[in-house]
mmCIF file of C-alpha atoms and ligand atoms in Angstrom:
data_model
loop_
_atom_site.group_PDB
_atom_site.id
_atom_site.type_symbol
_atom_site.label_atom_id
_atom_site.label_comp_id
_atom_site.label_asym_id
_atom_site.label_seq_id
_atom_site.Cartn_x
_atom_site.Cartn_y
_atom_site.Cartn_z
ATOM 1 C CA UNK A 181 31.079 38.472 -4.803
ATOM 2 C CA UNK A 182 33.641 41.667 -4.308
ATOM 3 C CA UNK A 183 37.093 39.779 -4.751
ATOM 4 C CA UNK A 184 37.910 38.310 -8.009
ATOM 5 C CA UNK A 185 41.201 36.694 -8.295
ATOM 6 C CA UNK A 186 42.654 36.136 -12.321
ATOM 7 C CA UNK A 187 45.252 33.671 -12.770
ATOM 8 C CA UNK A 188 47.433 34.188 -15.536
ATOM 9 C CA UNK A 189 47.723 37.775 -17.247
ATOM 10 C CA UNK A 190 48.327 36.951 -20.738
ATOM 11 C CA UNK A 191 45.929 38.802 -23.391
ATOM 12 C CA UNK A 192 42.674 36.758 -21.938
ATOM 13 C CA UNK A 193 44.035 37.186 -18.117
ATOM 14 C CA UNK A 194 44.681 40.733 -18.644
ATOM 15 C CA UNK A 195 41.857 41.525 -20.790
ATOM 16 C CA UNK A 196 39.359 39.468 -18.043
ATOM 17 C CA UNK A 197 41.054 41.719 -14.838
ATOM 18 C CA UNK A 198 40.332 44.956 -16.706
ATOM 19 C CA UNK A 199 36.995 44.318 -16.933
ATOM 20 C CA UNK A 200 36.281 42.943 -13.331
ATOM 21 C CA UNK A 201 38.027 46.035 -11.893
ATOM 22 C CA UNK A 202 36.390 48.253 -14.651
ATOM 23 C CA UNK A 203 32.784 46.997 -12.762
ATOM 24 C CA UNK A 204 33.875 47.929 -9.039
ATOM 25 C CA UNK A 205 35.574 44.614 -8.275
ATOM 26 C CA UNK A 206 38.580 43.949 -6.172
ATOM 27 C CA UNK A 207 41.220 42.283 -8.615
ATOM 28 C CA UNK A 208 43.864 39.761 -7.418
ATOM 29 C CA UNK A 209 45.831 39.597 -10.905
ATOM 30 C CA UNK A 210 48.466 36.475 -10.291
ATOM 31 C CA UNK A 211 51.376 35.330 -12.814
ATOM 32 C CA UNK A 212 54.473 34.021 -12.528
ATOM 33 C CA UNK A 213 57.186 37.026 -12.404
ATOM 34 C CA UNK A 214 57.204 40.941 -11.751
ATOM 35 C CA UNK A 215 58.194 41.358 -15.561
ATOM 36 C CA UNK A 216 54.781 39.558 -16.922
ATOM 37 C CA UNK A 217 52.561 41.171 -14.481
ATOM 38 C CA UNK A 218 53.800 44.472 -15.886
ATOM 39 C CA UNK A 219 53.445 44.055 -19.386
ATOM 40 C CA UNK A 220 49.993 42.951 -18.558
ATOM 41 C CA UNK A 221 49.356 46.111 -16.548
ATOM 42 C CA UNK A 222 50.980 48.054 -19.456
ATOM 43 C CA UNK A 223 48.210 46.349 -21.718
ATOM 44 C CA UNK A 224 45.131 47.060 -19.430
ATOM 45 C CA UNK A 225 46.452 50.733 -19.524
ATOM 46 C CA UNK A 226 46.594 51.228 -22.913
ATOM 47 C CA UNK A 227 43.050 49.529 -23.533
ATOM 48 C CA UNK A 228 41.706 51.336 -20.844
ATOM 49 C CA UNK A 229 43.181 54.578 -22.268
ATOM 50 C CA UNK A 230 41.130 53.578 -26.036
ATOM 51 C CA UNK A 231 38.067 53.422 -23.755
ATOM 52 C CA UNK A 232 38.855 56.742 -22.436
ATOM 53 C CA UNK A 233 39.137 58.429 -25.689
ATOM 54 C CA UNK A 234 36.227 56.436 -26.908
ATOM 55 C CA UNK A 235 34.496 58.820 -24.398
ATOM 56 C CA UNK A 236 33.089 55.190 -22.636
ATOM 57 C CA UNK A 237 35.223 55.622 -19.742
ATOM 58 C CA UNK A 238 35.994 58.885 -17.726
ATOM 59 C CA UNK A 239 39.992 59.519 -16.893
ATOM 60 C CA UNK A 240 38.639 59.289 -13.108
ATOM 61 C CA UNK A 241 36.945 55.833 -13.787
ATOM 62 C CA UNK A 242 40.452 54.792 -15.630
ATOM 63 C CA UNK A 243 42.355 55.441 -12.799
ATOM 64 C CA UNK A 244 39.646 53.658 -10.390
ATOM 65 C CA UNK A 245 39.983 50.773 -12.594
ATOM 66 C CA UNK A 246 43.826 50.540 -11.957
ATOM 67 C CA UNK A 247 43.400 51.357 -8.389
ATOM 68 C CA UNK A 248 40.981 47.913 -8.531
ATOM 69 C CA UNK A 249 44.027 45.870 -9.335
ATOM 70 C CA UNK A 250 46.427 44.525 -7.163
ATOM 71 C CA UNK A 251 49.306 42.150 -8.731
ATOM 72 C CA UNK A 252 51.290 38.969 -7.258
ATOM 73 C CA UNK A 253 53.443 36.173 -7.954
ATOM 74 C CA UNK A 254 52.668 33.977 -4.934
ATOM 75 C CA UNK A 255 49.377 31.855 -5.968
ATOM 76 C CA UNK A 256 48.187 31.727 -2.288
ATOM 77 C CA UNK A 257 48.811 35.114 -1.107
ATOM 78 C CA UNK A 258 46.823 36.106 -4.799
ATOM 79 C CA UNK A 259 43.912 33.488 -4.004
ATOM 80 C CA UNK A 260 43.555 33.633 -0.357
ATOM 81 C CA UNK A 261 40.673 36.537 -0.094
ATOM 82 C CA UNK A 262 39.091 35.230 -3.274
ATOM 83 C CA UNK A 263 35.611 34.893 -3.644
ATOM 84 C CA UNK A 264 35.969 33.617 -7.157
ATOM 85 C CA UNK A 265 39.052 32.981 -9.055
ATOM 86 C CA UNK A 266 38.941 32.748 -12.826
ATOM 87 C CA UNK A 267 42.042 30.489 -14.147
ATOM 88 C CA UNK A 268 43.249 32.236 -17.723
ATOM 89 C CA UNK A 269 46.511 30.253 -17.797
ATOM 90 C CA UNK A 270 47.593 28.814 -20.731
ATOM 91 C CA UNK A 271 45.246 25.863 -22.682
ATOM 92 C CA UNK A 272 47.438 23.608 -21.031
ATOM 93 C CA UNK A 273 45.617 20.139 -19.449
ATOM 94 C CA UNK A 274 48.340 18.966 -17.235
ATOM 95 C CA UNK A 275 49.084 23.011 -16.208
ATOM 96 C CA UNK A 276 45.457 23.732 -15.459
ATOM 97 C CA UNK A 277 44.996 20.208 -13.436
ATOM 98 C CA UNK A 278 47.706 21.016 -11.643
ATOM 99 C CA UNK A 279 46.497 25.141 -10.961
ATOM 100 C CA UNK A 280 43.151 23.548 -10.131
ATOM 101 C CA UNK A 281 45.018 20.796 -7.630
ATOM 102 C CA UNK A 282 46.849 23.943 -5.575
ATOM 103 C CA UNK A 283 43.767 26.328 -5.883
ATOM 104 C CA UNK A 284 41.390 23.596 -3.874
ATOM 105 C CA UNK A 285 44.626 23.469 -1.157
ATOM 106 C CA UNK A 286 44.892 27.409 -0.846
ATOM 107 C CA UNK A 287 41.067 28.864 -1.419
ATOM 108 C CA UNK A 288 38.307 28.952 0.962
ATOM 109 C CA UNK A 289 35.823 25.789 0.877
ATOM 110 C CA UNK A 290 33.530 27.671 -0.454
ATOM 111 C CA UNK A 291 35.129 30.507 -3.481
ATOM 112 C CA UNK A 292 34.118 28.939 -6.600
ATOM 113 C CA UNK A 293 36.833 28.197 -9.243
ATOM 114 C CA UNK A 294 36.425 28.912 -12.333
ATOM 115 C CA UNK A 295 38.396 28.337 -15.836
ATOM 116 C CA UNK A 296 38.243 30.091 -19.141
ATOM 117 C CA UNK A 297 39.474 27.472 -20.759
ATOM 118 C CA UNK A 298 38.178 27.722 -24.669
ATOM 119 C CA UNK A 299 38.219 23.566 -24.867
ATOM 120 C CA UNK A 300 39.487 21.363 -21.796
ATOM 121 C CA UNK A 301 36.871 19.339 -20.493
ATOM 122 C CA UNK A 302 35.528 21.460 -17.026
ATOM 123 C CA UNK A 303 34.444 17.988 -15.692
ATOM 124 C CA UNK A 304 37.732 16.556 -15.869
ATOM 125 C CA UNK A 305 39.310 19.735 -13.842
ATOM 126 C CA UNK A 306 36.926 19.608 -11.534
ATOM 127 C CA UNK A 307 38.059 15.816 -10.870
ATOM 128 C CA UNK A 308 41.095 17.139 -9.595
ATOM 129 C CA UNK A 309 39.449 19.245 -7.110
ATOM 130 C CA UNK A 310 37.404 18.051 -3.823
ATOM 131 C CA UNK A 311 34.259 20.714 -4.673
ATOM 132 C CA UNK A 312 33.289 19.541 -8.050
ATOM 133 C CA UNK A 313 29.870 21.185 -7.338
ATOM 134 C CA UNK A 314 31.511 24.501 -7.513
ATOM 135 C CA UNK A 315 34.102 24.280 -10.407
ATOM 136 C CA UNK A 316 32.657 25.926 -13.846
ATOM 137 C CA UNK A 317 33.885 27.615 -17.372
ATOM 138 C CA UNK A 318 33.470 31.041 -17.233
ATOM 139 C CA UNK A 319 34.635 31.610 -21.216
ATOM 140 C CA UNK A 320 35.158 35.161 -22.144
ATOM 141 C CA UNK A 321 35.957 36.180 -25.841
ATOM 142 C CA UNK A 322 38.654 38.540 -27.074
ATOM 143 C CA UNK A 323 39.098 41.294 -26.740
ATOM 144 C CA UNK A 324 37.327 40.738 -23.034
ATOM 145 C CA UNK A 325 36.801 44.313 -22.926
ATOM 146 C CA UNK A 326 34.663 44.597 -25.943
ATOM 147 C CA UNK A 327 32.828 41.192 -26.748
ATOM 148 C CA UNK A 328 29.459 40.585 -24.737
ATOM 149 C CA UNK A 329 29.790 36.807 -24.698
ATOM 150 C CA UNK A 330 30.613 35.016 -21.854
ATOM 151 C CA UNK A 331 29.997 31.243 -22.391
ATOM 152 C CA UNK A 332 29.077 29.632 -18.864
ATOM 153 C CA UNK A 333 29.786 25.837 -18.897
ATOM 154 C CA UNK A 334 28.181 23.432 -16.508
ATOM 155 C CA UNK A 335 30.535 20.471 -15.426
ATOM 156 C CA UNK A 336 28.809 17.409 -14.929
ATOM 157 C CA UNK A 337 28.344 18.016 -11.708
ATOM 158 C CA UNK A 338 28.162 22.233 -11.376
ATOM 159 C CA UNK A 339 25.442 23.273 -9.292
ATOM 160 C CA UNK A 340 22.535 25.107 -10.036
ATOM 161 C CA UNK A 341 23.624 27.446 -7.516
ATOM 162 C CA UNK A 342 27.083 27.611 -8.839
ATOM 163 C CA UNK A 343 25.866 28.076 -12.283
ATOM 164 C CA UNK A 344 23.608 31.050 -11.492
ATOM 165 C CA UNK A 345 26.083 33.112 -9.806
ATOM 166 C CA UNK A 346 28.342 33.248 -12.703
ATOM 167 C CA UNK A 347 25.590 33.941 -15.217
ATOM 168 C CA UNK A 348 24.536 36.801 -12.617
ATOM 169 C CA UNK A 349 27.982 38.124 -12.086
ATOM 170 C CA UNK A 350 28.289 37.883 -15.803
ATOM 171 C CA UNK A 351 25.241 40.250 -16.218
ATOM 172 C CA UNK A 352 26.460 42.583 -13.533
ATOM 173 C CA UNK A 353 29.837 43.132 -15.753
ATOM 174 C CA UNK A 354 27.910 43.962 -18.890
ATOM 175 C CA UNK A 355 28.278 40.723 -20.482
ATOM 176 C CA UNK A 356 25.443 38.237 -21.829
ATOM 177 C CA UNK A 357 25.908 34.979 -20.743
ATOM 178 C CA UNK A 358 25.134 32.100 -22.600
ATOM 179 C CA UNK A 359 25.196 28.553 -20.535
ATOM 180 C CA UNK A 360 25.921 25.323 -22.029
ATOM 181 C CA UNK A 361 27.323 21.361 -21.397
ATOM 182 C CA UNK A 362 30.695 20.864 -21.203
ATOM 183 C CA UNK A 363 31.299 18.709 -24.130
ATOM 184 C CA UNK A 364 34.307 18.972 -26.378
ATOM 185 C CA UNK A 365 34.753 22.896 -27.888
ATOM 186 C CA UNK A 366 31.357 23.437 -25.830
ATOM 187 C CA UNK A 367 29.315 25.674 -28.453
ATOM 188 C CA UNK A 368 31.683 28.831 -29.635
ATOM 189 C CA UNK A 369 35.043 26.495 -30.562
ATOM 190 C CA UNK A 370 32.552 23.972 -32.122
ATOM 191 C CA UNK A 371 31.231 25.860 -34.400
ATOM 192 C CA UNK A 372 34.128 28.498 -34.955
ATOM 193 C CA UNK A 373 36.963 26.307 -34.893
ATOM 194 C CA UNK A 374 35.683 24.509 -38.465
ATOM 195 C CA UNK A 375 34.957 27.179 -39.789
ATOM 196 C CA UNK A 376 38.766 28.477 -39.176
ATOM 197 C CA UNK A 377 39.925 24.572 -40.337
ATOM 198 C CA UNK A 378 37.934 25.121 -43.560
ATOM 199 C CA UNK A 379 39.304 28.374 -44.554
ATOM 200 C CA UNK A 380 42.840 26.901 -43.831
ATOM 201 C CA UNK A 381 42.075 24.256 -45.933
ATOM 202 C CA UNK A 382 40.934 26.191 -48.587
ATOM 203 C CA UNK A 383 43.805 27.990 -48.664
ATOM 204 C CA UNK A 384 45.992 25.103 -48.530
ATOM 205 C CA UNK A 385 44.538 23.307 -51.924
ATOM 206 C CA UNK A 386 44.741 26.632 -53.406
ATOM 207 C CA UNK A 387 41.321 27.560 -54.029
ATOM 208 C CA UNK A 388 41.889 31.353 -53.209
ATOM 209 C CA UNK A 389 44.364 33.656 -51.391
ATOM 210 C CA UNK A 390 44.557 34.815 -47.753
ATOM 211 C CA UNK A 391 42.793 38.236 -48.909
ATOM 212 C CA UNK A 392 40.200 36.293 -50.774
ATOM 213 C CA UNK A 393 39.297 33.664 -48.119
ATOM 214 C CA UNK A 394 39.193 36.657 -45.513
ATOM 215 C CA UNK A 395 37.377 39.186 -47.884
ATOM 216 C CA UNK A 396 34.714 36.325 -48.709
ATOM 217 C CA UNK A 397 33.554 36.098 -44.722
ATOM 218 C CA UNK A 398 34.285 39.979 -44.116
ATOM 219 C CA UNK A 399 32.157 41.335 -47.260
ATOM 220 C CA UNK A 400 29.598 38.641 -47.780
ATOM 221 C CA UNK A 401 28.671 37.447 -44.342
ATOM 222 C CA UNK A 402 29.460 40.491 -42.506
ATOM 223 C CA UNK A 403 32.438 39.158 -40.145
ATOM 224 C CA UNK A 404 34.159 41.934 -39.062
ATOM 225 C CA UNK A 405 37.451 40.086 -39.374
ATOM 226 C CA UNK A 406 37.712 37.000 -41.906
ATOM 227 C CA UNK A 407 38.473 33.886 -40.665
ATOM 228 C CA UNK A 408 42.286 33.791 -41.172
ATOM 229 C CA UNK A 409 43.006 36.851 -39.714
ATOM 230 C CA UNK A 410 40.838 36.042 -36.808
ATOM 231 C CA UNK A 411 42.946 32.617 -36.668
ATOM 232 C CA UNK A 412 46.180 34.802 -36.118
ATOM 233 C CA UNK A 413 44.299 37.247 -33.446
ATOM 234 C CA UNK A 414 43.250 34.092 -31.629
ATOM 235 C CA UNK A 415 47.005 32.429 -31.605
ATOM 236 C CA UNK A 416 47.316 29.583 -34.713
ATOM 237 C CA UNK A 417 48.692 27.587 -31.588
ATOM 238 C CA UNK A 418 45.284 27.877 -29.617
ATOM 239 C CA UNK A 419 43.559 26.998 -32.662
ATOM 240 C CA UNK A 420 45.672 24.073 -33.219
ATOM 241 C CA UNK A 421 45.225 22.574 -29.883
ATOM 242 C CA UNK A 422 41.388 23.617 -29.811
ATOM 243 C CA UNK A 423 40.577 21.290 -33.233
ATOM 244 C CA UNK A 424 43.054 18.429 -31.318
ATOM 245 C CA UNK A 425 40.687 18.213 -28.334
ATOM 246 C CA UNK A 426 37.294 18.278 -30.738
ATOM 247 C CA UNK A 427 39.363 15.910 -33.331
ATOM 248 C CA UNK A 428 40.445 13.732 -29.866
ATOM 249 C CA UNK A 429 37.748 14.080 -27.957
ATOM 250 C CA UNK A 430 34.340 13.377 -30.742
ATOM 251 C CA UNK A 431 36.891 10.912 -32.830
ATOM 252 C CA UNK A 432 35.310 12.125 -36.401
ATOM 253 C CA UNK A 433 38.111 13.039 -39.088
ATOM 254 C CA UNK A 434 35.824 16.054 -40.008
ATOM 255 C CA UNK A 435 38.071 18.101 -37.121
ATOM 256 C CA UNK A 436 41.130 16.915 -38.202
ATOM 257 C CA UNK A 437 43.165 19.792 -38.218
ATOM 258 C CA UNK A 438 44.734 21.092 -41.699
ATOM 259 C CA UNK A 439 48.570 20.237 -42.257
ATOM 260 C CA UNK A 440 49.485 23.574 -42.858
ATOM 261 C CA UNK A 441 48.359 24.832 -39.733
ATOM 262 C CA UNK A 442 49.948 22.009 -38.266
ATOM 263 C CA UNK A 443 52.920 23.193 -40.207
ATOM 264 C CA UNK A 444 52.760 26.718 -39.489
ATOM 265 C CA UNK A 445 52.652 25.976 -35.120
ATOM 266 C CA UNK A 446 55.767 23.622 -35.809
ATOM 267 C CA UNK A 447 57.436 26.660 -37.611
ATOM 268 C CA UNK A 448 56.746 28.957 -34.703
ATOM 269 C CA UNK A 449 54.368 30.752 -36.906
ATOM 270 C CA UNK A 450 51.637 31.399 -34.187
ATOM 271 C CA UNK A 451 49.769 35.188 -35.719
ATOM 272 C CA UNK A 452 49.692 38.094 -33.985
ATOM 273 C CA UNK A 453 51.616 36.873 -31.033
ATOM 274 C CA UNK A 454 54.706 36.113 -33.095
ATOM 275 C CA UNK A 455 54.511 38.776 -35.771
ATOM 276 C CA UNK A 456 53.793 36.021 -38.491
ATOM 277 C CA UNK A 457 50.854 33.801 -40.017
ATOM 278 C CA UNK A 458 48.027 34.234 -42.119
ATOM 279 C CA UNK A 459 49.500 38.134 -42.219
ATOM 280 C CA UNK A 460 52.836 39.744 -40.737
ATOM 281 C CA UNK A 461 52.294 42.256 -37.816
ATOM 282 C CA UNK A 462 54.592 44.538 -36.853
ATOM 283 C CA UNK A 463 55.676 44.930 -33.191
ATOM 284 C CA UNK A 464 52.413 46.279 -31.142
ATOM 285 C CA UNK A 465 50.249 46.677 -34.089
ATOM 286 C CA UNK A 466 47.330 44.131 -35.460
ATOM 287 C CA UNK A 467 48.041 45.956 -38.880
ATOM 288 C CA UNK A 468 47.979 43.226 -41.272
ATOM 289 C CA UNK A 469 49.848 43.119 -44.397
ATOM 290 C CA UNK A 470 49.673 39.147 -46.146
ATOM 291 C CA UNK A 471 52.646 37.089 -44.626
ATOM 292 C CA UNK A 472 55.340 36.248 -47.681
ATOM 293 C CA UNK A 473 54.195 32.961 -47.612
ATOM 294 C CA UNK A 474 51.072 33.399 -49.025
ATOM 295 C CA UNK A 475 51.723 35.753 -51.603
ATOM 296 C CA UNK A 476 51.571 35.005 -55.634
ATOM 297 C CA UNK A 477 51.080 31.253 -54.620
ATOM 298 C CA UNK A 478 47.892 30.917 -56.581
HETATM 299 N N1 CAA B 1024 40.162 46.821 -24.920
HETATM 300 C C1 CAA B 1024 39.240 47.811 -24.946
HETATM 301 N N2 CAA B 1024 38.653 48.232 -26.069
HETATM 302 C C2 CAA B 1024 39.036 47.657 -27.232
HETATM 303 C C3 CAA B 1024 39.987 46.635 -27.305
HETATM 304 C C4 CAA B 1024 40.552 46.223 -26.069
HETATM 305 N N3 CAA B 1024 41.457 45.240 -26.014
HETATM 306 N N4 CAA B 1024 40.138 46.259 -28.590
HETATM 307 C C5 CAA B 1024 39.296 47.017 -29.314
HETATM 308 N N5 CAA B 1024 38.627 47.861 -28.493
HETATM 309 C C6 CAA B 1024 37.550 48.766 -28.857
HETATM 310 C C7 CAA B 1024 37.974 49.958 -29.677
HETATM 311 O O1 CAA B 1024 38.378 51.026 -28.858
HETATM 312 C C8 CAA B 1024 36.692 50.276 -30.448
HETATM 313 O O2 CAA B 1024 35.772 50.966 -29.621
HETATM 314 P P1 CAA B 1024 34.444 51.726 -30.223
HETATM 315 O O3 CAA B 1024 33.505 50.667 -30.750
HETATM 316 O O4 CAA B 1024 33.880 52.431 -29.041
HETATM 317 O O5 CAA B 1024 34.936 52.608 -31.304
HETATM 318 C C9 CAA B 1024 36.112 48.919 -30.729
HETATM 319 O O6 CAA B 1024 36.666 48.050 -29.737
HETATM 320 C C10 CAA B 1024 36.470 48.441 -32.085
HETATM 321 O O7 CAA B 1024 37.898 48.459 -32.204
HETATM 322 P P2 CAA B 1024 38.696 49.123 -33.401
HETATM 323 O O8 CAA B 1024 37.943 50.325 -33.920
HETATM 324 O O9 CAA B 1024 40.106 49.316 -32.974
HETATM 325 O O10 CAA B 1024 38.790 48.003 -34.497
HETATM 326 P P3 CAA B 1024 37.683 47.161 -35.166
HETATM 327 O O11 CAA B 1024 36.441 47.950 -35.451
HETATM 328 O O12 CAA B 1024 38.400 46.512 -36.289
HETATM 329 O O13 CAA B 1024 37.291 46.069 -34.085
HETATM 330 C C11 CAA B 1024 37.562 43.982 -33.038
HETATM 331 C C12 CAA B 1024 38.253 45.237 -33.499
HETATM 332 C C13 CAA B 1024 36.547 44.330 -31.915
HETATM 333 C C14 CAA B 1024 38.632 43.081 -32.479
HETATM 334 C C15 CAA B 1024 36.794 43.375 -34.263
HETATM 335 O O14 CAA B 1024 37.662 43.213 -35.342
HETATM 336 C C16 CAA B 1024 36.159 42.054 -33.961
HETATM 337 O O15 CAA B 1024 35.067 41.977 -33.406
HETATM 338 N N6 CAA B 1024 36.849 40.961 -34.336
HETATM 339 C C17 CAA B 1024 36.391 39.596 -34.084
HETATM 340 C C18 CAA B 1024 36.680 39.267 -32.649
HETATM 341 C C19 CAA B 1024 36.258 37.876 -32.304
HETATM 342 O O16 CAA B 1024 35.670 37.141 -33.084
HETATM 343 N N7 CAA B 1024 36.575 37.495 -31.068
HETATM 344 C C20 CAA B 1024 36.311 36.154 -30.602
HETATM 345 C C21 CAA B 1024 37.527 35.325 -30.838
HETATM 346 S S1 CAA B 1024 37.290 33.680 -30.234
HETATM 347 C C22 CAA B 1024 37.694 33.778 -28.620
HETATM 348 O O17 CAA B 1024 38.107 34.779 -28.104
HETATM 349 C C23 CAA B 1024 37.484 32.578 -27.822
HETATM 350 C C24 CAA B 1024 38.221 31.345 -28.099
HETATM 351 O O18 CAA B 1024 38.028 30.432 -27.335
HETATM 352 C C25 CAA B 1024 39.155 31.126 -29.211
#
């Protein structure tokens, strides 16, 4: 595999093309207007330029990386050479069955399609397409650049040969891949996703504050972010929908999600992305300082 194309160039698009083209790969990096695509490039720029003073990237290799990527707004022309794409649009079903629909119509028969979806049901994507035997989850964590996850997840009906070229082209960008079933929240979101619910919960009837809740994980199990604040780097809106498909989709109450967060996507409260939730961010900063809300509620 040499050309990758990424659909969609938000923070998991961008963060997924940086790395591809940081490992010698020819990236296709597709969204819907000129003005996305270059905030995104903006973004892989500035990471890069961390890795560069990190001293794990050369300023050479930097600029190789950029040269890697090429941008567009036409889906076909962006898809047409690939030999993989890797959907990163938003967790969206009826927008990803629909991607998934035109990307059977405009790919080769045989580029494999992939989607880093962090909950929709690969099987039922796949069901849209006419190569179900080569439509997978390729799930990357955040920041792509930095976490060595990649969660591979087999359809019901992903080949094995399918299935072994994205845990192989996982290993050739650094990455350790992990494969598992496609059921609902697969293993990461089934397991993290809870956990988030719990601490949302536990903030919601009081029991402690934001700082509390997060210092608990951070200093006593050894999270480097607690699970609030990780809630807000993650987007309270991804989390919502997330616990909807594992509340929807295994039918116990255990995933219901917590009012408040239900409260706080309603209010446009979304973390990071918005400036506000658990914390308040300023403009371009993860800084967080504990969002008015929370304060002296105990
Ligand atoms: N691109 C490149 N490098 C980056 C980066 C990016 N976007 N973000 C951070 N880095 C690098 C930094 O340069 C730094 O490099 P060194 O180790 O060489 O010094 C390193 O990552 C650590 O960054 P910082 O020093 O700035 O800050 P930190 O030590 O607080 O770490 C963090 C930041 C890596 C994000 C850390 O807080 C962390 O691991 N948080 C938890 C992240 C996590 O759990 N991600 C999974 C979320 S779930 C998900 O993504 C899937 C889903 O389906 C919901």
């Amino acid at each position: 595999m040499k050309n990758i194309s990424v659909v969609g160039s938000g923070t998991m698009g961008n963060g997924i093309a940086h790395t591809f083209a940081q490992f010698g790969y020819q990236v296709s990096l597709v969204d819907i207007s000129d003005n996305v695509l270059s905030k995104a490039i903006e973004t892989i720029d500035k990471n890069l330029d961390r890795q560069v003073t990190k001293g794990v990237l050369s300023k050479a290799e930097k600029a190789a990386t950029l040269a890697n990527i090429t941008v567009f707004t036409d889906l076909g022309q962006g898809v047409a050479n690939a030999d993989l794409v890797v959907e990163a649009a938003s967790e969206n079903l009826d927008l990803k069955l629909k991607l998934f629909k035109d990307l059977d119509a405009l790919t080769r028969p045989g580029t494999i399609l992939a989607s880093n979806t962090s909950s929709i049901s690969i099987t039922r994507i796949a069901g849209i397409t006419q190569r179900g035997d080569k439509v997978i989850g390729m799930h990357f964590m955040n920041p792509v650049p930095v976490m060595k996850l990649v969660e591979v997840i087999r359809g019901y009906d992903t080949s094995d040969e399918t299935a072994a070229a994205i845990t192989d082209l996982s290993e050739k960008l650094g990455k350790y891949p992990v494969e598992v079933n496609d059921y609902p929240g697969f293993v990461a979101n089934r397991i993290l996703m809870p956990m988030i619910n719990e601490a949302i919960y536990t903030l919601y009837e009081g029991v402690a504050g934001v700082r509390e809740i997060d210092g608990v994980m951070k200093l006593g199990m050894a999270h480097p972010m607690g699970p609030l604040q990780l809630a807000d780097f993650i987007g309270l809106d991804v989390c919502l929908a997330i616990l909807k498909v594992l509340h929807e989709g295994f039918g116990n109450p255990k995933y219901a999600p917590c009012p408040l967060l239900v409260n706080m996507v309603s209010a446009g409260n979304k973390g990071v992305k918005s400036g506000e939730g658990f914390y308040s961010y300023t403009a371009g900063s993860t800084e967080a300082t504990v969002s008015r809300k929370f304060t002296g509620k105990l």
